[in-house]
C-alpha cells in the first residue's frame, strides 16, 4: 500500500474535523465532497452558503450537504470569536473593532474555530499565498510548548532509487522560516524527525546538511550547522542525528564512509535538514522535477494544532491528501 493510501485509511478511523476557509473554491469543494464521501474527515466549509450550494449543484457534488457551512458575513458567533481574538492579541495592540473585522476574514475565522475546539485542523492555500495562511495561525494557534519556530517538511517519494532504500526521504525546512538560528535549526531537526515518525512510521536518521563534512570547509555557515547538531542532541538525546554533512555524504554509503567514517548516519540518512529555507525550497523542487520524486507537503510542523498550506497550483487530489495528513497530525498518534 502506498504512503498516501495508508494515511487516508488511517484518517478514516480518526474522524477529525477539518476546516476549509476557501469553501467556495472549485478544487476545494470537489476535494471536500470526496473526503465526505470516503469519510476521511468531517468538514467545515467557510463561505457564502448560497454560493456553496449553487456550485455543489453545478459540479454535481452529492456529499457537500454533510459539511457544516459557516458564512463569515452572517455568523451568529461573530462577537464571541471577536472577543476571543481580542483577548489573544490585545497585548499586540489589536482593538475590538479590528477583531470584529478580522473574524470576517475566512483565514482568521478558521484559526479561531481551531482555538475554540470546533475544528481539529485547517487546510488552505489553494487561493491564498503562504504568508496569508500562516500569519493568523502564528498569531492565534501559536507553537507547541518548547517549540518557537514552525517549519515545513516534504515527504519525497521515489521509485527504485539506489540512494533511497526505503523509497522515502523527508526534507525540511522547505516552506516557512527563511534564516534559522542554530537553535531554531535544532528545533526544525527534532520536529522533522517527529513528523517522519508520526506521519510515515519512519525511524528517523537525521543528516544536518551543509557544504562541508566534518570540518572539510571552515565558515560561519558550517559552524551554525555543527552548533545546531549539538543543540538537537541535547534537546532530544533519543535522536539519531549527525552533522555537518554534505548531501552526498548523507545519502551515498561509499561517500559517507569515506568522508565521515564511523558515522551512524552518513550514507544512511532518511531525514535531510537544510541549513536555510533557500536551500530546502530549491532542493525539493529540483528533486521533484529532475529526479521525478513525488513531493507530498509542505506538512507544517511545530504548530499547536495542525494547519497546512497548499500550493496555489494544487490539484483536488493534493487537497484530499493534505486533509488526510492534517487529520493524522491532529490525532497526535504515531502510525
Ligand atoms: N514560527 C512561529 N512563529 C512565527 C514564525 C515561525 N516560523 N515566523 C513568524 N512567526 C510569528 C512571529 O513571532 C509573530 O508573532 P506575534 O505577532 O505574536 O509576535 C507573527 O508570526 C508575525 O511575525 P512576522 O515577523 O511579522 O512574520 P511575517 O508575517 O512577516 O512573516 C512568514 C511570517 C509569512 C511565515 C514569513 O516568514 C514568510 O513569508 N516565509 C516564507 C514563506 C514562503 O513564501 N515560503 C515559500 C513558499 S512555500 C512552498 O514553496 C512550498
GROMACS .gro file of C-alpha atoms and ligand atoms in nm:
model
  386
    1UNK     CA    1   0.000   0.000   0.000
    2UNK     CA    2   0.134   0.348  -0.084
    3UNK     CA    3   0.211   0.600   0.190
    4UNK     CA    4  -0.085   0.819   0.090
    5UNK     CA    5  -0.328   0.527   0.078
    6UNK     CA    6  -0.229   0.426   0.429
    7UNK     CA    7  -0.257   0.787   0.556
    8UNK     CA    8  -0.607   0.818   0.401
    9UNK     CA    9  -0.715   0.488   0.562
   10UNK     CA   10  -0.578   0.597   0.898
   11UNK     CA   11  -0.767   0.927   0.872
   12UNK     CA   12  -1.096   0.741   0.810
   13UNK     CA   13  -1.058   0.580   1.151
   14UNK     CA   14  -0.987   0.913   1.325
   15UNK     CA   15  -1.294   1.111   1.209
   16UNK     CA   16  -1.130   1.451   1.271
   17UNK     CA   17  -1.295   1.781   1.177
   18UNK     CA   18  -1.100   1.989   0.924
   19UNK     CA   19  -1.192   2.347   0.840
   20UNK     CA   20  -1.150   2.469   0.481
   21UNK     CA   21  -1.157   2.851   0.470
   22UNK     CA   22  -1.159   2.864   0.089
   23UNK     CA   23  -1.502   2.699   0.090
   24UNK     CA   24  -1.630   2.838  -0.240
   25UNK     CA   25  -1.321   2.746  -0.445
   26UNK     CA   26  -1.385   2.474  -0.705
   27UNK     CA   27  -1.098   2.233  -0.623
   28UNK     CA   28  -1.163   2.275  -0.252
   29UNK     CA   29  -1.532   2.192  -0.295
   30UNK     CA   30  -1.453   1.885  -0.506
   31UNK     CA   31  -1.194   1.769  -0.251
   32UNK     CA   32  -1.439   1.825   0.037
   33UNK     CA   33  -1.704   1.623  -0.147
   34UNK     CA   34  -1.459   1.332  -0.195
   35UNK     CA   35  -1.340   1.350   0.168
   36UNK     CA   36  -1.701   1.336   0.291
   37UNK     CA   37  -1.789   1.053   0.052
   38UNK     CA   38  -1.491   0.847   0.172
   39UNK     CA   39  -1.531   0.950   0.540
   40UNK     CA   40  -1.172   1.074   0.552
   41UNK     CA   41  -1.268   1.365   0.780
   42UNK     CA   42  -1.560   1.578   0.889
   43UNK     CA   43  -1.558   1.913   0.710
   44UNK     CA   44  -1.638   2.276   0.792
   45UNK     CA   45  -1.657   2.496   0.481
   46UNK     CA   46  -1.623   2.870   0.528
   47UNK     CA   47  -1.807   3.072   0.265
   48UNK     CA   48  -2.139   3.202   0.143
   49UNK     CA   49  -2.398   2.925   0.183
   50UNK     CA   50  -2.594   3.006  -0.134
   51UNK     CA   51  -2.274   3.015  -0.342
   52UNK     CA   52  -2.154   2.682  -0.198
   53UNK     CA   53  -2.493   2.523  -0.270
   54UNK     CA   54  -2.508   2.665  -0.621
   55UNK     CA   55  -2.156   2.543  -0.706
   56UNK     CA   56  -2.218   2.200  -0.549
   57UNK     CA   57  -2.519   2.167  -0.777
   58UNK     CA   58  -2.321   2.291  -1.079
   59UNK     CA   59  -2.036   2.040  -1.017
   60UNK     CA   60  -2.273   1.755  -0.929
   61UNK     CA   61  -2.138   1.717  -0.575
   62UNK     CA   62  -2.355   1.484  -0.367
   63UNK     CA   63  -2.184   1.486  -0.029
   64UNK     CA   64  -2.128   1.857   0.041
   65UNK     CA   65  -2.465   1.855   0.217
   66UNK     CA   66  -2.286   1.670   0.501
   67UNK     CA   67  -2.045   1.962   0.557
   68UNK     CA   68  -2.107   2.230   0.817
   69UNK     CA   69  -2.110   2.568   0.642
   70UNK     CA   70  -2.015   2.889   0.822
   71UNK     CA   71  -2.077   3.217   0.640
   72UNK     CA   72  -1.825   3.474   0.769
   73UNK     CA   73  -2.059   3.761   0.672
   74UNK     CA   74  -2.352   3.612   0.860
   75UNK     CA   75  -2.203   3.435   1.158
   76UNK     CA   76  -2.403   3.419   1.483
   77UNK     CA   77  -2.080   3.352   1.677
   78UNK     CA   78  -1.903   3.659   1.540
   79UNK     CA   79  -1.895   3.858   1.864
   80UNK     CA   80  -1.784   3.560   2.072
   81UNK     CA   81  -1.499   3.487   1.830
   82UNK     CA   82  -1.400   3.853   1.806
   83UNK     CA   83  -1.377   3.870   2.186
   84UNK     CA   84  -1.153   3.561   2.183
   85UNK     CA   85  -0.931   3.719   1.916
   86UNK     CA   86  -0.920   4.048   2.107
   87UNK     CA   87  -0.810   3.866   2.425
   88UNK     CA   88  -0.535   3.676   2.239
   89UNK     CA   89  -0.400   3.980   2.053
   90UNK     CA   90  -0.472   4.277   2.282
   91UNK     CA   91  -0.111   4.281   2.406
   92UNK     CA   92  -0.014   4.335   2.040
   93UNK     CA   93  -0.242   4.639   2.019
   94UNK     CA   94  -0.549   4.498   1.840
   95UNK     CA   95  -0.878   4.687   1.902
   96UNK     CA   96  -1.219   4.519   1.943
   97UNK     CA   97  -1.327   4.684   1.618
   98UNK     CA   98  -1.031   4.531   1.431
   99UNK     CA   99  -1.104   4.194   1.591
  100UNK     CA  100  -1.467   4.216   1.470
  101UNK     CA  101  -1.343   4.288   1.116
  102UNK     CA  102  -1.086   4.006   1.120
  103UNK     CA  103  -1.349   3.746   1.214
  104UNK     CA  104  -1.497   3.809   0.868
  105UNK     CA  105  -1.164   3.705   0.711
  106UNK     CA  106  -1.203   3.330   0.639
  107UNK     CA  107  -0.837   3.260   0.725
  108UNK     CA  108  -0.872   3.425   1.069
  109UNK     CA  109  -1.212   3.266   1.124
  110UNK     CA  110  -1.068   2.918   1.051
  111UNK     CA  111  -0.792   2.952   1.308
  112UNK     CA  112  -1.040   3.085   1.564
  113UNK     CA  113  -1.254   2.772   1.510
  114UNK     CA  114  -0.946   2.564   1.589
  115UNK     CA  115  -0.886   2.770   1.902
  116UNK     CA  116  -1.244   2.708   2.024
  117UNK     CA  117  -1.206   2.336   1.954
  118UNK     CA  118  -1.477   2.326   1.685
  119UNK     CA  119  -1.219   2.218   1.425
  120UNK     CA  120  -0.918   1.992   1.475
  121UNK     CA  121  -0.713   2.129   1.186
  122UNK     CA  122  -0.714   2.351   0.878
  123UNK     CA  123  -0.613   2.321   0.513
  124UNK     CA  124  -0.589   2.637   0.298
  125UNK     CA  125  -0.375   2.795   0.030
  126UNK     CA  126  -0.550   2.699  -0.296
  127UNK     CA  127  -0.625   3.071  -0.338
  128UNK     CA  128  -0.406   3.239  -0.075
  129UNK     CA  129  -0.029   3.291  -0.055
  130UNK     CA  130   0.165   3.105   0.216
  131UNK     CA  131   0.222   3.415   0.430
  132UNK     CA  132  -0.152   3.493   0.446
  133UNK     CA  133  -0.234   3.137   0.556
  134UNK     CA  134   0.044   3.128   0.815
  135UNK     CA  135   0.009   3.470   0.979
  136UNK     CA  136  -0.326   3.408   1.157
  137UNK     CA  137  -0.204   3.059   1.251
  138UNK     CA  138   0.109   3.203   1.413
  139UNK     CA  139  -0.090   3.474   1.588
  140UNK     CA  140  -0.381   3.264   1.718
  141UNK     CA  141  -0.288   2.895   1.732
  142UNK     CA  142   0.083   2.955   1.802
  143UNK     CA  143   0.353   2.692   1.851
  144UNK     CA  144   0.372   2.374   2.059
  145UNK     CA  145   0.520   2.407   2.408
  146UNK     CA  146   0.900   2.403   2.382
  147UNK     CA  147   0.894   2.493   2.010
  148UNK     CA  148   0.950   2.850   1.895
  149UNK     CA  149   0.953   2.801   1.522
  150UNK     CA  150   0.714   2.650   1.269
  151UNK     CA  151   0.869   2.482   0.967
  152UNK     CA  152   0.754   2.280   0.666
  153UNK     CA  153   0.856   1.925   0.572
  154UNK     CA  154   0.815   1.741   0.243
  155UNK     CA  155   0.785   1.366   0.203
  156UNK     CA  156   0.980   1.293  -0.116
  157UNK     CA  157   0.861   0.961  -0.260
  158UNK     CA  158   1.095   0.781  -0.501
  159UNK     CA  159   1.059   0.474  -0.720
  160UNK     CA  160   1.354   0.234  -0.713
  161UNK     CA  161   1.620   0.495  -0.647
  162UNK     CA  162   1.950   0.334  -0.541
  163UNK     CA  163   2.015   0.611  -0.286
  164UNK     CA  164   1.677   0.576  -0.117
  165UNK     CA  165   1.637   0.218   0.012
  166UNK     CA  166   1.300   0.289   0.182
  167UNK     CA  167   1.174   0.500  -0.113
  168UNK     CA  168   1.102   0.798   0.116
  169UNK     CA  169   1.318   1.093   0.220
  170UNK     CA  170   1.188   1.372   0.442
  171UNK     CA  171   1.318   1.724   0.364
  172UNK     CA  172   1.287   2.037   0.587
  173UNK     CA  173   1.254   2.330   0.616
  174UNK     CA  174   1.129   2.381   0.262
  175UNK     CA  175   0.842   2.621   0.331
  176UNK     CA  176   0.847   2.862   0.624
  177UNK     CA  177   1.145   3.004   0.812
  178UNK     CA  178   1.392   3.187   0.587
  179UNK     CA  179   1.704   3.208   0.802
  180UNK     CA  180   1.700   2.994   1.118
  181UNK     CA  181   1.949   3.039   1.402
  182UNK     CA  182   2.142   2.732   1.523
  183UNK     CA  183   1.889   2.681   1.799
  184UNK     CA  184   1.594   2.712   1.556
  185UNK     CA  185   1.764   2.471   1.315
  186UNK     CA  186   1.795   2.222   1.601
  187UNK     CA  187   1.419   2.258   1.668
  188UNK     CA  188   1.349   2.204   1.297
  189UNK     CA  189   1.556   1.883   1.308
  190UNK     CA  190   1.364   1.747   1.608
  191UNK     CA  191   1.025   1.850   1.462
  192UNK     CA  192   1.109   1.685   1.129
  193UNK     CA  193   1.214   1.361   1.294
  194UNK     CA  194   0.883   1.356   1.483
  195UNK     CA  195   0.690   1.428   1.161
  196UNK     CA  196   0.871   1.143   0.984
  197UNK     CA  197   0.774   0.905   1.264
  198UNK     CA  198   0.415   1.017   1.315
  199UNK     CA  199   0.307   1.053   0.952
  200UNK     CA  200   0.506   0.778   0.778
  201UNK     CA  201   0.619   0.547   1.058
  202UNK     CA  202   0.982   0.611   0.958
  203UNK     CA  203   1.263   0.554   1.207
  204UNK     CA  204   1.442   0.885   1.150
  205UNK     CA  205   1.813   0.911   1.074
  206UNK     CA  206   1.875   1.284   1.052
  207UNK     CA  207   2.151   1.449   0.847
  208UNK     CA  208   2.219   1.818   0.911
  209UNK     CA  209   2.326   1.934   0.568
  210UNK     CA  210   2.595   2.183   0.477
  211UNK     CA  211   2.857   2.241   0.208
  212UNK     CA  212   3.110   2.085   0.446
  213UNK     CA  213   3.152   1.738   0.601
  214UNK     CA  214   3.321   1.707   0.940
  215UNK     CA  215   3.513   2.035   0.910
  216UNK     CA  216   3.619   1.997   0.545
  217UNK     CA  217   3.534   2.366   0.498
  218UNK     CA  218   3.566   2.645   0.754
  219UNK     CA  219   3.289   2.902   0.752
  220UNK     CA  220   3.040   3.054   0.996
  221UNK     CA  221   2.759   2.886   0.799
  222UNK     CA  222   2.913   2.542   0.866
  223UNK     CA  223   2.968   2.635   1.233
  224UNK     CA  224   2.594   2.708   1.259
  225UNK     CA  225   2.508   2.356   1.141
  226UNK     CA  226   2.760   2.199   1.383
  227UNK     CA  227   2.610   2.401   1.669
  228UNK     CA  228   2.254   2.309   1.562
  229UNK     CA  229   2.351   1.939   1.569
  230UNK     CA  230   2.492   1.978   1.920
  231UNK     CA  231   2.175   2.152   2.043
  232UNK     CA  232   1.948   1.893   1.879
  233UNK     CA  233   2.139   1.611   2.054
  234UNK     CA  234   2.097   1.795   2.384
  235UNK     CA  235   1.724   1.856   2.326
  236UNK     CA  236   1.649   1.505   2.202
  237UNK     CA  237   1.905   1.251   2.324
  238UNK     CA  238   1.700   0.972   2.160
  239UNK     CA  239   1.752   1.125   1.815
  240UNK     CA  240   1.986   0.959   1.562
  241UNK     CA  241   2.150   1.267   1.409
  242UNK     CA  242   2.481   1.376   1.258
  243UNK     CA  243   2.618   1.692   1.102
  244UNK     CA  244   2.756   1.881   0.941
  245UNK     CA  245   2.734   1.656   0.636
  246UNK     CA  246   2.730   1.724   0.263
  247UNK     CA  247   2.434   1.580   0.075
  248UNK     CA  248   2.639   1.305  -0.093
  249UNK     CA  249   2.793   1.204   0.240
  250UNK     CA  250   2.443   1.188   0.386
  251UNK     CA  251   2.283   0.956   0.132
  252UNK     CA  252   2.560   0.770  -0.058
  253UNK     CA  253   2.707   0.491   0.153
  254UNK     CA  254   3.050   0.484  -0.013
  255UNK     CA  255   3.089   0.863   0.012
  256UNK     CA  256   2.962   0.865   0.371
  257UNK     CA  257   3.215   0.600   0.475
  258UNK     CA  258   3.493   0.796   0.312
  259UNK     CA  259   3.403   1.147   0.434
  260UNK     CA  260   3.254   1.066   0.775
  261UNK     CA  261   3.399   0.733   0.889
  262UNK     CA  262   3.227   0.592   1.195
  263UNK     CA  263   2.909   0.798   1.147
  264UNK     CA  264   2.584   0.608   1.211
  265UNK     CA  265   2.403   0.847   0.977
  266UNK     CA  266   2.637   0.917   0.685
  267UNK     CA  267   2.523   0.720   0.382
  268UNK     CA  268   2.204   0.612   0.560
  269UNK     CA  269   2.014   0.937   0.623
  270UNK     CA  270   1.641   0.943   0.555
  271UNK     CA  271   1.567   1.289   0.703
  272UNK     CA  272   1.755   1.578   0.544
  273UNK     CA  273   1.758   1.909   0.732
  274UNK     CA  274   1.869   2.201   0.515
  275UNK     CA  275   2.059   2.496   0.662
  276UNK     CA  276   1.816   2.758   0.528
  277UNK     CA  277   1.479   2.792   0.357
  278UNK     CA  278   1.655   2.888   0.034
  279UNK     CA  279   1.845   2.559   0.015
  280UNK     CA  280   1.549   2.347   0.129
  281UNK     CA  281   1.295   2.500  -0.105
  282UNK     CA  282   1.529   2.488  -0.405
  283UNK     CA  283   1.635   2.129  -0.328
  284UNK     CA  284   1.283   1.986  -0.301
  285UNK     CA  285   1.173   2.148  -0.628
  286UNK     CA  286   1.483   2.024  -0.815
  287UNK     CA  287   1.448   1.669  -0.678
  288UNK     CA  288   1.077   1.671  -0.764
  289UNK     CA  289   1.139   1.785  -1.124
  290UNK     CA  290   1.475   1.628  -1.211
  291UNK     CA  291   1.450   1.300  -1.017
  292UNK     CA  292   1.075   1.259  -1.069
  293UNK     CA  293   1.007   1.223  -0.697
  294UNK     CA  294   0.653   1.280  -0.573
  295UNK     CA  295   0.659   1.569  -0.322
  296UNK     CA  296   0.394   1.548  -0.051
  297UNK     CA  297   0.367   1.862   0.161
  298UNK     CA  298   0.456   2.102   0.295
  299UNK     CA  299   0.350   1.939   0.618
  300UNK     CA  300   0.372   2.220   0.871
  301UNK     CA  301   0.526   2.117   1.199
  302UNK     CA  302   0.567   2.281   1.538
  303UNK     CA  303   0.221   2.443   1.542
  304UNK     CA  304   0.000   2.380   1.847
  305UNK     CA  305  -0.271   2.244   1.612
  306UNK     CA  306  -0.223   2.126   1.253
  307UNK     CA  307  -0.264   2.390   0.984
  308UNK     CA  308  -0.136   2.308   0.638
  309UNK     CA  309  -0.073   2.525   0.337
  310UNK     CA  310  -0.147   2.420  -0.022
  311UNK     CA  311   0.032   2.536  -0.332
  312UNK     CA  312  -0.195   2.759  -0.544
  313UNK     CA  313  -0.132   2.515  -0.830
  314UNK     CA  314  -0.268   2.223  -0.625
  315UNK     CA  315  -0.497   1.952  -0.762
  316UNK     CA  316  -0.812   1.811  -0.600
  317UNK     CA  317  -0.609   1.503  -0.502
  318UNK     CA  318  -0.340   1.723  -0.336
  319UNK     CA  319  -0.613   1.881  -0.120
  320UNK     CA  320  -0.758   1.542  -0.025
  321UNK     CA  321  -0.409   1.419   0.068
  322UNK     CA  322  -0.336   1.724   0.280
  323UNK     CA  323  -0.670   1.691   0.460
  324UNK     CA  324  -0.583   1.328   0.545
  325UNK     CA  325  -0.234   1.431   0.665
  326UNK     CA  326  -0.383   1.713   0.875
  327UNK     CA  327  -0.629   1.470   1.034
  328UNK     CA  328  -0.340   1.235   1.117
  329UNK     CA  329  -0.142   1.519   1.273
  330UNK     CA  330  -0.449   1.623   1.474
  331UNK     CA  331  -0.471   1.278   1.628
  332UNK     CA  332  -0.119   1.320   1.766
  333UNK     CA  333  -0.075   0.946   1.728
  334UNK     CA  334   0.212   0.757   1.571
  335UNK     CA  335   0.142   0.514   1.292
  336LIG     N1  336   0.722   3.005   1.351
  336LIG     C1  337   0.641   3.051   1.450
  336LIG     N2  338   0.600   3.179   1.459
  336LIG     C2  339   0.644   3.264   1.364
  336LIG     C3  340   0.729   3.224   1.259
  336LIG     C4  341   0.767   3.087   1.255
  336LIG     N3  342   0.845   3.036   1.157
  336LIG     N4  343   0.755   3.332   1.180
  336LIG     C5  344   0.686   3.436   1.234
  336LIG     N5  345   0.621   3.394   1.345
  336LIG     C6  346   0.532   3.473   1.430
  336LIG     C7  347   0.600   3.592   1.492
  336LIG     O1  348   0.660   3.558   1.614
  336LIG     C8  349   0.486   3.689   1.507
  336LIG     O2  350   0.411   3.657   1.622
  336LIG     P1  351   0.348   3.775   1.711
  336LIG     O3  352   0.272   3.866   1.617
  336LIG     O4  353   0.258   3.703   1.807
  336LIG     O5  354   0.463   3.844   1.775
  336LIG     C9  355   0.394   3.659   1.388
  336LIG     O6  356   0.430   3.526   1.347
  336LIG    C10  357   0.416   3.753   1.273
  336LIG     O7  358   0.556   3.764   1.259
  336LIG     P2  359   0.627   3.848   1.146
  336LIG     O8  360   0.773   3.856   1.169
  336LIG     O9  361   0.551   3.976   1.126
  336LIG    O10  362   0.610   3.749   1.029
  336LIG     P3  363   0.565   3.780   0.888
  336LIG    O11  364   0.418   3.785   0.889
  336LIG    O12  365   0.640   3.895   0.831
  336LIG    O13  366   0.622   3.650   0.815
  336LIG    C11  367   0.601   3.438   0.727
  336LIG    C12  368   0.598   3.519   0.856
  336LIG    C13  369   0.484   3.480   0.645
  336LIG    C14  370   0.588   3.290   0.752
  336LIG    C15  371   0.735   3.465   0.656
  336LIG    O14  372   0.838   3.409   0.732
  336LIG    C16  373   0.739   3.411   0.518
  336LIG    O15  374   0.685   3.472   0.425
  336LIG     N6  375   0.807   3.295   0.499
  336LIG    C17  376   0.824   3.236   0.369
  336LIG    C18  377   0.701   3.163   0.326
  336LIG    C19  378   0.716   3.129   0.183
  336LIG    O16  379   0.695   3.212   0.097
  336LIG     N7  380   0.759   3.003   0.157
  336LIG    C20  381   0.791   2.955   0.026
  336LIG    C21  382   0.670   2.910  -0.049
  336LIG     S1  383   0.603   2.763   0.016
  336LIG    C22  384   0.646   2.642  -0.097
  336LIG    O17  385   0.712   2.662  -0.194
  336LIG    C23  386   0.605   2.509  -0.062
   0.00000   0.00000   0.00000
